[in-house]
Coordinates of C-alpha atoms and ligand atoms in Angstrom, one line a residue:
X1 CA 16.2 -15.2 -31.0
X2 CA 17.6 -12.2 -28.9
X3 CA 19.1 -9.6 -30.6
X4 CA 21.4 -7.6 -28.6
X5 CA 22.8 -4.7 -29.7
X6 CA 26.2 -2.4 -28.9
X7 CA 24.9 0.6 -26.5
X8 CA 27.3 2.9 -28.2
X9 CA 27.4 1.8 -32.6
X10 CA 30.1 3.4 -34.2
X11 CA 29.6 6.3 -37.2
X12 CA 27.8 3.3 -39.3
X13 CA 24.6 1.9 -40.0
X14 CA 26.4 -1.5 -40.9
X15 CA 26.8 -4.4 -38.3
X16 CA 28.4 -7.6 -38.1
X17 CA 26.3 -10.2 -36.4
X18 CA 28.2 -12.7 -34.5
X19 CA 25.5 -15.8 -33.4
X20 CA 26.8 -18.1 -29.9
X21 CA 25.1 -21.4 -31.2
X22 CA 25.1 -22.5 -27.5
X23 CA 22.8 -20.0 -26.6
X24 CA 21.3 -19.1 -29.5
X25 CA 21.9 -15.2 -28.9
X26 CA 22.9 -12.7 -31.3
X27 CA 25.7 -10.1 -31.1
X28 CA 25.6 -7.4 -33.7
X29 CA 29.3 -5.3 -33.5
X30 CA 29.3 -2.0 -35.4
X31 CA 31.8 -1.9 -38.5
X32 CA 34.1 1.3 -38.4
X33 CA 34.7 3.1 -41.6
X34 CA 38.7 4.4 -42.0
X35 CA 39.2 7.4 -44.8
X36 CA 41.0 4.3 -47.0
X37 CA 41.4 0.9 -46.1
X38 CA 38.8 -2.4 -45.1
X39 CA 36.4 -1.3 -42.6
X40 CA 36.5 -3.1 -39.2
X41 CA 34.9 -4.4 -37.1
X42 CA 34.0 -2.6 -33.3
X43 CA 34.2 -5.6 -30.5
X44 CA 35.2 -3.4 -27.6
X45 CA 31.6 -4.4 -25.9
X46 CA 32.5 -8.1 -26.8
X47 CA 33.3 -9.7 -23.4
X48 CA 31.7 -7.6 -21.9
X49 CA 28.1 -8.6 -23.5
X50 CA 29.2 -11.9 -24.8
X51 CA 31.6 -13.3 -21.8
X52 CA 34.1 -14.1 -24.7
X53 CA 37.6 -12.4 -25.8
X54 CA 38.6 -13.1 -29.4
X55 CA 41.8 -15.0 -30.2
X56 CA 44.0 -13.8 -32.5
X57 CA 48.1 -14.5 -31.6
X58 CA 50.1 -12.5 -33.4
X59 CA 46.9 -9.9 -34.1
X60 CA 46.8 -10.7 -37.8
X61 CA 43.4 -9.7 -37.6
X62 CA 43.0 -7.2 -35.0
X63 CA 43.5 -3.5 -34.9
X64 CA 44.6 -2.3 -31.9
X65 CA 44.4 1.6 -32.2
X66 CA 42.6 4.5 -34.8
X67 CA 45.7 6.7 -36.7
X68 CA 46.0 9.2 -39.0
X69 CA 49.5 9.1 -39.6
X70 CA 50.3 6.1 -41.9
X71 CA 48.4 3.8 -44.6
X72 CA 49.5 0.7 -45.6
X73 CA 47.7 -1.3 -48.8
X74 CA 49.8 -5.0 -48.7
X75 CA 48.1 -6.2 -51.4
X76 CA 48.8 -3.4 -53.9
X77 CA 52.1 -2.2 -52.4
X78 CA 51.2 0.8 -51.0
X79 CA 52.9 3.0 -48.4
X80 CA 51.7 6.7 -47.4
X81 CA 52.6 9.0 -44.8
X82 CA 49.9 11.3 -43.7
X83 CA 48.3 10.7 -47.3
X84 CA 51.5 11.4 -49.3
X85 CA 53.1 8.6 -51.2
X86 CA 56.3 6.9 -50.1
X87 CA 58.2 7.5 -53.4
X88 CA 57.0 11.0 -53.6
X89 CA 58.6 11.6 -50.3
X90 CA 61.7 9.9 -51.0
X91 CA 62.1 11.6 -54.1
X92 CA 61.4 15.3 -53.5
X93 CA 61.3 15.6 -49.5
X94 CA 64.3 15.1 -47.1
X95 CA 64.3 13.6 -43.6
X96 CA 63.3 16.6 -41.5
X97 CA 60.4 18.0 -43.8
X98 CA 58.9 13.8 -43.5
X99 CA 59.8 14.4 -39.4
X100 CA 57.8 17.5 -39.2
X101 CA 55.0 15.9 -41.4
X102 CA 54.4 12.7 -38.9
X103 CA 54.9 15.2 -35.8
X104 CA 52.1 17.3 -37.0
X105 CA 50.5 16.0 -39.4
X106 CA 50.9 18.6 -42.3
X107 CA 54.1 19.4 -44.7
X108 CA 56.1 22.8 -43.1
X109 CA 55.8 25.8 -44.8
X110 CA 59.5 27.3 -45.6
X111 CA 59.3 29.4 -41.9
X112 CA 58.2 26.4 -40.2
X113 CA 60.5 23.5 -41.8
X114 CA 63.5 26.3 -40.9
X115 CA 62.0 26.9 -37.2
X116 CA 62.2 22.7 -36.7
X117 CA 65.7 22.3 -38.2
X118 CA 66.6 24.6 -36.3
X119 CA 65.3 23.2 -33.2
X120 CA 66.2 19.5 -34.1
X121 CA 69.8 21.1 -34.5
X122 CA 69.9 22.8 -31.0
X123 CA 68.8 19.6 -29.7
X124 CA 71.4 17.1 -31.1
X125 CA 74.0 17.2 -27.9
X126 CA 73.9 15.1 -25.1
X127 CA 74.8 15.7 -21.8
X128 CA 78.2 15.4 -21.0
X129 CA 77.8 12.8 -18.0
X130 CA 76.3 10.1 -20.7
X131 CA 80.0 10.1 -21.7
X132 CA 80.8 8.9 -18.8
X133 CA 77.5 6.3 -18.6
X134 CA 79.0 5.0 -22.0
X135 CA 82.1 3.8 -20.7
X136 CA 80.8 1.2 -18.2
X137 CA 80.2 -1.0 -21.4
X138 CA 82.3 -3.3 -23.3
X139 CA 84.2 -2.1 -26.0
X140 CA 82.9 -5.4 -28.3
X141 CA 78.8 -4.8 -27.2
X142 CA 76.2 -5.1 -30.1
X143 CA 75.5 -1.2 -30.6
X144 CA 71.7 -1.7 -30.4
X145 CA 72.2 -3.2 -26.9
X146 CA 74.0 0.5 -26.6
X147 CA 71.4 2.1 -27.7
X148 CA 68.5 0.3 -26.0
X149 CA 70.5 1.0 -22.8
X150 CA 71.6 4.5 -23.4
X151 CA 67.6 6.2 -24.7
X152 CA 66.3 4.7 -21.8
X153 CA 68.8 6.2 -19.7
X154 CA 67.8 9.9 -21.7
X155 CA 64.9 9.6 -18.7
X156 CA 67.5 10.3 -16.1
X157 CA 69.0 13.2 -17.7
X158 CA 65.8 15.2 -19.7
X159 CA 63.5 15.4 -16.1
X160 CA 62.0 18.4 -17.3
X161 CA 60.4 16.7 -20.3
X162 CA 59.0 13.5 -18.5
X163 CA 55.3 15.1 -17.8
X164 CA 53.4 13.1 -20.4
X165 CA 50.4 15.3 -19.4
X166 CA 52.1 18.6 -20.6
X167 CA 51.9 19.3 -24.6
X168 CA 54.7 21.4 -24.3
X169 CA 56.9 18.8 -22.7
X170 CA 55.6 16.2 -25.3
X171 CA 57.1 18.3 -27.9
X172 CA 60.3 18.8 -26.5
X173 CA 60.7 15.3 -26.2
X174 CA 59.9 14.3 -29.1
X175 CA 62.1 17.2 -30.9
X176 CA 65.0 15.9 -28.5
X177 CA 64.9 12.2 -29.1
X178 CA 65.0 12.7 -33.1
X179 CA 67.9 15.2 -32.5
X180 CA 69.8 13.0 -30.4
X181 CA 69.0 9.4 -31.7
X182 CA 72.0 10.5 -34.1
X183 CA 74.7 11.2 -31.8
X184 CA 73.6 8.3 -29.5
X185 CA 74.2 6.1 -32.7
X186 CA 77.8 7.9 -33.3
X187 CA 79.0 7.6 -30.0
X188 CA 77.7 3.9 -30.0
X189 CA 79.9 3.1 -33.0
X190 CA 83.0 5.7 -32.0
X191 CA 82.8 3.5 -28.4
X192 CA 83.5 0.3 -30.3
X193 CA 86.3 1.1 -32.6
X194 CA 88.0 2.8 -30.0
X195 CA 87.9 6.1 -31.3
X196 CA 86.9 9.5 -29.5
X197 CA 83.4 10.8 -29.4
X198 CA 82.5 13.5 -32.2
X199 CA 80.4 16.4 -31.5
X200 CA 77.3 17.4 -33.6
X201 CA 78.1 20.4 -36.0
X202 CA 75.2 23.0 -36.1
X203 CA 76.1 24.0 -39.5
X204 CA 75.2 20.1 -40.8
X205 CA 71.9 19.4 -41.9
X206 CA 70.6 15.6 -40.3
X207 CA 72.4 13.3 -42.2
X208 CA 75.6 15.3 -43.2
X209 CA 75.8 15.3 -39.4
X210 CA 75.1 11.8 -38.3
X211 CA 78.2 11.2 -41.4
X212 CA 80.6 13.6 -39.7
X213 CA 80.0 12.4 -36.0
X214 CA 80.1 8.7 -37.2
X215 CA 83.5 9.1 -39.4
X216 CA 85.2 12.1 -38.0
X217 CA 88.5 12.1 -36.2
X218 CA 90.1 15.1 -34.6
X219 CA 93.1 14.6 -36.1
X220 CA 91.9 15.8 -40.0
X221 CA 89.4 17.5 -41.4
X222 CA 86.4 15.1 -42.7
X223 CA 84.5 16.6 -45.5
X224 CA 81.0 14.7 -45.9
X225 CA 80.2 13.3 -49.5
X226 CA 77.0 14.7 -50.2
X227 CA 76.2 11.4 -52.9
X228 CA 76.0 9.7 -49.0
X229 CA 74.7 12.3 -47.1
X230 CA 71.4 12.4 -49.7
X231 CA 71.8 8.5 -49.7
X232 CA 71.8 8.3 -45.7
X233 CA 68.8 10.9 -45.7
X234 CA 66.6 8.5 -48.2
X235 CA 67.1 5.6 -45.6
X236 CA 66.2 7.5 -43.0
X237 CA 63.2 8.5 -45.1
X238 CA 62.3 4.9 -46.4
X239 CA 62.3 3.9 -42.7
X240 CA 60.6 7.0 -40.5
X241 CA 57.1 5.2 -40.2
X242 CA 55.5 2.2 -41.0
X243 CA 52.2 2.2 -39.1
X244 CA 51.7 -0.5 -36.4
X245 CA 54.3 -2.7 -36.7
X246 CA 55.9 -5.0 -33.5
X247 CA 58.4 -2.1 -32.3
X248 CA 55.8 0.7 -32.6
X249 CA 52.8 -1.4 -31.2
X250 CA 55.7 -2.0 -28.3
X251 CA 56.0 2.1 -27.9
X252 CA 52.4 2.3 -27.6
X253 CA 51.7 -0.2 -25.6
X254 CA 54.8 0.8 -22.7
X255 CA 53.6 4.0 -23.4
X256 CA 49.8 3.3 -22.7
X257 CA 51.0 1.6 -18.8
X258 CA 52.3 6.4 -18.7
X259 CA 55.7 5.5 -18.7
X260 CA 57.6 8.0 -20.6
X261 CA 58.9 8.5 -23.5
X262 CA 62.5 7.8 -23.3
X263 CA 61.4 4.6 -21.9
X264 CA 58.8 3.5 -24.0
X265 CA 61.4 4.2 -27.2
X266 CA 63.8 1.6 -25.5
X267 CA 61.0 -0.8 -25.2
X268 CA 60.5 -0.1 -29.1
X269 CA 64.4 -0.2 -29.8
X270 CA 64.6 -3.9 -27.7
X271 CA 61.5 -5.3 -30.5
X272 CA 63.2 -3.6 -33.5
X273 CA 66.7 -5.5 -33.0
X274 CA 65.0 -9.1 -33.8
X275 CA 65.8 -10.6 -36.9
X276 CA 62.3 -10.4 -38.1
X277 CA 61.9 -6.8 -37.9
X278 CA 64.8 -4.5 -37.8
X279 CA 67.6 -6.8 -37.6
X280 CA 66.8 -8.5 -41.2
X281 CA 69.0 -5.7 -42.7
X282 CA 72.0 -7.1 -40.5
X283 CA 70.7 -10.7 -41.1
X284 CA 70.5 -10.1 -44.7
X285 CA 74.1 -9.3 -45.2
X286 CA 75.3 -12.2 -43.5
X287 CA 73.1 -14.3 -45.7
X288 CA 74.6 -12.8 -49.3
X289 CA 78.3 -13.0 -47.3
X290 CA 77.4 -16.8 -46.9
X291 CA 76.0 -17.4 -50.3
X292 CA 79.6 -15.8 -51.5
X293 CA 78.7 -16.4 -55.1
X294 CA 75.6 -16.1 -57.6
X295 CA 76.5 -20.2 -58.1
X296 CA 75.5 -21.1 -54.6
X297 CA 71.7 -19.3 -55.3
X298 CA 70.0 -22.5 -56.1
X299 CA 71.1 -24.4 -53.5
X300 CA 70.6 -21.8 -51.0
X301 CA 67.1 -21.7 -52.2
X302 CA 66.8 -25.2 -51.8
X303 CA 67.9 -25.0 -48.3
X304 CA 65.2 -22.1 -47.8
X305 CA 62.4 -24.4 -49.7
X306 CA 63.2 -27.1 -47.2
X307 CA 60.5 -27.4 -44.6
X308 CA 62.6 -29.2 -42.1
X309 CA 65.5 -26.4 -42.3
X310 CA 64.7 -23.2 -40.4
X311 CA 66.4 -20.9 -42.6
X312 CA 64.9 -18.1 -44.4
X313 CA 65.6 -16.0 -46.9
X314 CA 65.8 -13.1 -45.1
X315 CA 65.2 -10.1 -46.7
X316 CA 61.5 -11.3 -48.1
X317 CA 57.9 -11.7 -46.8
X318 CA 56.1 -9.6 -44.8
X319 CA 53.2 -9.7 -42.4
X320 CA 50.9 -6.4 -44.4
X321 CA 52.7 -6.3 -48.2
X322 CA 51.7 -9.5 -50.2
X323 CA 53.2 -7.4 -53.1
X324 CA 56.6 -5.7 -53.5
X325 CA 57.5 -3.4 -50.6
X326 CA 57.6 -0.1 -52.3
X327 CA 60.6 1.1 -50.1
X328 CA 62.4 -2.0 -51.2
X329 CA 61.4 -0.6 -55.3
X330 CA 62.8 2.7 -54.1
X331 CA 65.9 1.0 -52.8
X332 CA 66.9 -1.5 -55.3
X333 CA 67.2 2.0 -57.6
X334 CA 68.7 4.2 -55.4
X335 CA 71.5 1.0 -54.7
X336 CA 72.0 1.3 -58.3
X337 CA 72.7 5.0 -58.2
X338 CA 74.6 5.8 -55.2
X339 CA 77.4 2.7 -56.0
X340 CA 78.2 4.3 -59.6
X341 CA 78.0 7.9 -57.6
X342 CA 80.7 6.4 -55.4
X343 CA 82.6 4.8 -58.6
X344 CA 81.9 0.9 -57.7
X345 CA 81.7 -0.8 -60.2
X346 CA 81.4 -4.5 -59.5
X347 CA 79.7 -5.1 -55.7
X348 CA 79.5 -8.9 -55.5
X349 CA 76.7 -8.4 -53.0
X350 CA 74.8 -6.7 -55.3
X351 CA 74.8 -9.4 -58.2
X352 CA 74.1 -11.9 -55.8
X353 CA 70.7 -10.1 -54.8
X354 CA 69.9 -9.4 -57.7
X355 CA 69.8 -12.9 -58.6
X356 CA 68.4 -14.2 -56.0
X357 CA 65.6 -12.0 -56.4
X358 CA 65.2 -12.8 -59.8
X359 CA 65.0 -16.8 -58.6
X360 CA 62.8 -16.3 -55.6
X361 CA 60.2 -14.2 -57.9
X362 CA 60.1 -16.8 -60.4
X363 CA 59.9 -19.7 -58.1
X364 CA 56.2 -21.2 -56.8
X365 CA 57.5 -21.7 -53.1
X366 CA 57.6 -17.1 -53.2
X367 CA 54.9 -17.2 -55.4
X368 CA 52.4 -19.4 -53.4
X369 CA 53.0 -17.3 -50.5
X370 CA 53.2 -13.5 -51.6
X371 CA 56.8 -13.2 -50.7
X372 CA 58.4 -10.4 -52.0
X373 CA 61.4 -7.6 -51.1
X374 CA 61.1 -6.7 -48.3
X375 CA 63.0 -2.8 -47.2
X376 CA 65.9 -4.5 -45.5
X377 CA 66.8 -6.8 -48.8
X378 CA 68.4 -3.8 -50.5
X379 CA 69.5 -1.3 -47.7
X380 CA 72.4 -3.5 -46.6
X381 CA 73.8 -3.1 -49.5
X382 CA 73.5 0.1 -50.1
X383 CA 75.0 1.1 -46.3
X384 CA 77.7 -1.4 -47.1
X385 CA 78.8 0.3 -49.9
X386 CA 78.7 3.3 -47.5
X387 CA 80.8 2.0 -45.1
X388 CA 78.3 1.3 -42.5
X389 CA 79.7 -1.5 -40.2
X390 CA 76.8 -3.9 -40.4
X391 CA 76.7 -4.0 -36.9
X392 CA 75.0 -0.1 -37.8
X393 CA 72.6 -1.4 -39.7
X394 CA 69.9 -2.2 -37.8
X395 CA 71.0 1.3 -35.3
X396 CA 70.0 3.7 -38.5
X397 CA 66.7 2.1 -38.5
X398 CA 66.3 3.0 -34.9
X399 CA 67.6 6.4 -35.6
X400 CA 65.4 6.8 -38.3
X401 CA 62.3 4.7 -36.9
X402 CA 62.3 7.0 -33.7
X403 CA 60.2 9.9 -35.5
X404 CA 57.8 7.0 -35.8
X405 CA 57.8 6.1 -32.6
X406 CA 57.0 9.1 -31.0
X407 CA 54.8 10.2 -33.4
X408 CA 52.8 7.7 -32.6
X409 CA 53.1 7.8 -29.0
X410 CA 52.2 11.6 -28.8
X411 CA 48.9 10.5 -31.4
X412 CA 48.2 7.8 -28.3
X413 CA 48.6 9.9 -25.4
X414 CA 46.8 12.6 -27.1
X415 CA 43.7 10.7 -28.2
X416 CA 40.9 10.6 -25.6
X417 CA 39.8 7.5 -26.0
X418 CA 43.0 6.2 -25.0
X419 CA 43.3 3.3 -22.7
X420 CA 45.7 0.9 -21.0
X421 CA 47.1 -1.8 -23.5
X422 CA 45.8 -4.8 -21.8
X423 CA 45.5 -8.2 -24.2
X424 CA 43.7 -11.4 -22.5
X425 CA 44.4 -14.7 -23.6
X426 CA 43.2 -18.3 -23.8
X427 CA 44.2 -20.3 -21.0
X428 CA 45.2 -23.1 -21.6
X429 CA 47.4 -24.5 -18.2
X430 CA 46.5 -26.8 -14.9
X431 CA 43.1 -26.3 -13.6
X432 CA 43.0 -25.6 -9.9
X433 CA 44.6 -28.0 -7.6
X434 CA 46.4 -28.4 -3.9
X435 CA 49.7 -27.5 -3.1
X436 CA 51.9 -29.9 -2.6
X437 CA 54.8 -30.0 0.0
X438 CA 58.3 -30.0 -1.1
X439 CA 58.6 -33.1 1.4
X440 CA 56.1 -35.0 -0.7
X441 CA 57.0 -34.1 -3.8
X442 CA 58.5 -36.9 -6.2
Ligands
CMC1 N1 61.8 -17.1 -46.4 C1 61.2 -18.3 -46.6 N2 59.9 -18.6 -46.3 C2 59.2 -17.6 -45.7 C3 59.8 -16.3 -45.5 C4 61.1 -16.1 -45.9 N3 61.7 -14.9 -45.7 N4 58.8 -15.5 -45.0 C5 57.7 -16.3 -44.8 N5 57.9 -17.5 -45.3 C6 57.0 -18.6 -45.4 C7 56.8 -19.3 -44.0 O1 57.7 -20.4 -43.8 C8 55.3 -19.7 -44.1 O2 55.3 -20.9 -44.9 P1 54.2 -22.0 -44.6 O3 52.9 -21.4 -44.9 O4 54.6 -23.2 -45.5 O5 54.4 -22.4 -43.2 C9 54.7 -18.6 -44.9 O6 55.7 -18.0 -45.7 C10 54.1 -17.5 -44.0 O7 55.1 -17.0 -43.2 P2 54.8 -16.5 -41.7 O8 56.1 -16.6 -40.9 O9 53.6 -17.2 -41.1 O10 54.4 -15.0 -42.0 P3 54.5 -13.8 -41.1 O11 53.6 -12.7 -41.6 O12 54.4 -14.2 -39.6 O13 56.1 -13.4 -41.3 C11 58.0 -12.2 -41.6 C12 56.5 -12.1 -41.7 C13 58.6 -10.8 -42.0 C14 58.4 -12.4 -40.1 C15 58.6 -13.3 -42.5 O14 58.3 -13.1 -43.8 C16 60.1 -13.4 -42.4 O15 60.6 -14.0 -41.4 N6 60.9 -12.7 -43.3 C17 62.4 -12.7 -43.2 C18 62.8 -11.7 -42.1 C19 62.6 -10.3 -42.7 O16 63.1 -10.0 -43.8 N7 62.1 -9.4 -41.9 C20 61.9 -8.0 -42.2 C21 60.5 -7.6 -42.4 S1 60.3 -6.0 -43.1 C22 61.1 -4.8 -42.1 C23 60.5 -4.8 -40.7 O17 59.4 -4.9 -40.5 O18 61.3 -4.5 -39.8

């Protein structure tokens, strides 16, 4: 039996050895150690020594790039950024330090975490003429399809940014599409209630300003409520990152082809709105609006248990957490906290989650399958109770998901081993055969 070996084994002395019974030849793949996490497995000389590609739709066993920015344990619950826990952030960090620390990879020091805010703050207008490019849509658009349209067009406006090649250039595009992900997401809302565009305030910090340009009106003075300006700031903490999920694995992989950055974050923003990633916050609204009471639970979940009904109970599962999401643990208390902050007492919404929650955790059908709270089952509410048209909803996690996305991106452009994204597949269509002319076709 032939043994043939990778040319280039990884930084381990262990191998997996894959056997092809048809020929009786042996493949061993190096198995690559991460600082946390299952090792994998190396098959980048696969087809090329084999003649095979895996198979794996939906990659729910493949790894498609090395990073050190985000970890992930689904089976415990756990979420870190850069090695720091996700509830450690969202309770003692804010939005901009967590920005800095996926940018570069280390919390700022006070001179540095002043330097950025600053620079995220001189970098939260837009130029004037996207006024104008907002006005050619309908007044009743989805935002997102606002947004996807309007970061894309950032391209056409930020040319001195677009060399991908140039650190320098990398940075200021990454600084600029956090600092103006914000007002984009203002103006998008402002544009659909008919109301005039708000410009940023300097003297705001991230989320005081994305309040003031989303609910101020020149005619009075708005004064933002710092209970929902630290509320806002926690979402967008809860959401910056969350290693490679569809919408990021979308940035990277545009990205990867050297398109730029503005572009690639549309490509990311267009795979966030689905209702299986970042539209479930949206989703789950409409779901708890349609229950309407904590005496319809049972036969919603009923309806969700039913294998020939589609629906789900949005809000729950996950591809990576077969355990509670731990931004969904930090949510459910901070939804407690910030409706008595803001004096409600009674939020239907809220009772009905809760009980449905309680049901679906208790029932076999969740149990069986891992399904837990996911982060979009409690946000809703919370940004409900905030005033956020849920039309928003899914926006803020763009706004807030963009650090992630460029983060990212920068980590792939900057990594040398770096190559075009380029899956195969099985194929499974016509084998070859004439053409046929039209005149003989039946
Ligand atoms: N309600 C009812 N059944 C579910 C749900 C759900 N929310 N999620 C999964 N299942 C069932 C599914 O029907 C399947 O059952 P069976 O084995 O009998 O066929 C099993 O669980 C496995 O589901 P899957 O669809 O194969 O798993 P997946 O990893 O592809 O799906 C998911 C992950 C997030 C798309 C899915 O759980 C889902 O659709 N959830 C609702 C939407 C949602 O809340 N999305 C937000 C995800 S978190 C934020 C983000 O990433 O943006």
């Amino acid at each position: 039996m032939t043994q043939k070996k990778a040319a280039d084994p990884a930084a381990t002395n262990e191998y997996v050895t894959l056997t092809d019974h048809s020929t009786g030849e042996n493949y061993d793949f190096p198995l690559m150690p991460g600082t946390v996490g299952p090792k994998v497995i190396d098959v980048r000389s696969l087809y090329g020594r084999s003649g095979h590609f895996t198979f794996d739709p939906g990659y729910t066993s493949t790894g498609s790039c090395e990073s050190k920015i985000t970890y992930i344990d689904g089976e415990v619950g756990v979420l870190m950024h850069r090695g720091y826990k996700i509830e450690d952030l969202a309770e003692h960090s804010d939005f901009m330090e967590v920005c800095y620390l996926l940018l570069n990879g280390e919390l700022p020091n006070a001179r540095e975490k002043a330097e950025f805010e600053d620079t995220i703050t001189h970098h939260t207008m837009v130029h004037e003429q996207i006024n104008y490019f907002f006005r050619g849509f309908r007044r009743d658009a989805h935002p997102m399809a606002v947004m996807v349209a309007t970061v894309g067009a950032l391209s056409a406006f930020y040319h001195d940014s677009l060399d991908i090649n140039d650190p320098r250039q990398r940075m200021i595009t990454s600084h600029r599409l956090v600092a103006k992900m914000p007002t984009l997401a203002a103006m998008a809302y402002k544009y659909s209630v008919g109301q005039p565009f708000v410009y940023p305030r300097n003297d705001l910090n991230y989320a005081e300003n994305f309040l003031h340009m989303m609910y101020s009106v020149p005619a009075e003075q708005y004064k933002v409520n710092p209970v929902l300006a630290r509320a806002m700031d926690r979402i967008f903490i809860l959401h910056a990152d969350h290693e490679q999920n569809a919408s990021t694995s979308t940035v990277r992989l545009a990205g990867s082809t050297g398109a730029n950055p503005f572009a690639s974050v549309a490509a990311g923003i267009s795979s966030l709105w689905g209702p299986a990633h970042g539209g479930a916050n949206e989703a789950v609204l409409k779901m708890l609006e349609e229950i309407g009471s904590v005496d319809n639970i049972r036969s919603f979940i009923k309806q969700v248990k039913d294998t020939n009904d589609d629906v789900r109970l949005m809000g729950f599962g996950h591809r990576v957490y077969k355990n509670y999401d731990p931004r969904a643990k930090v949510l459910q208390k901070n939804c407690h906290e910030v409706l008595d902050a803001l004096g409600i007492k009674h939020e239907p919404l809220l009772e009905i989650a809760v009980e449905l929650e309680k049901i679906a955790l208790d029932d076999e059908y969740f149990i069986k399958r891992k399904l837990f709270p996911n982060v979009d089952f409690y946000s809703g509410i919370i940004l409900k109770a905030m005033n956020i048209p849920t039309s928003m909803f899914t926006v803020l996690f763009a706004v807030a998901r963009t650090v992630g996305w460029i983060a990212q991106w920068k980590e792939m452009i900057e990594d040398p081993s770096q190559k075009l994204g380029r899956p195969r597949q099985l194929y499974t269509g016509p084998t070859e055969r004439p053409y046929i002319p039209l005149h003989k076709r039946r």
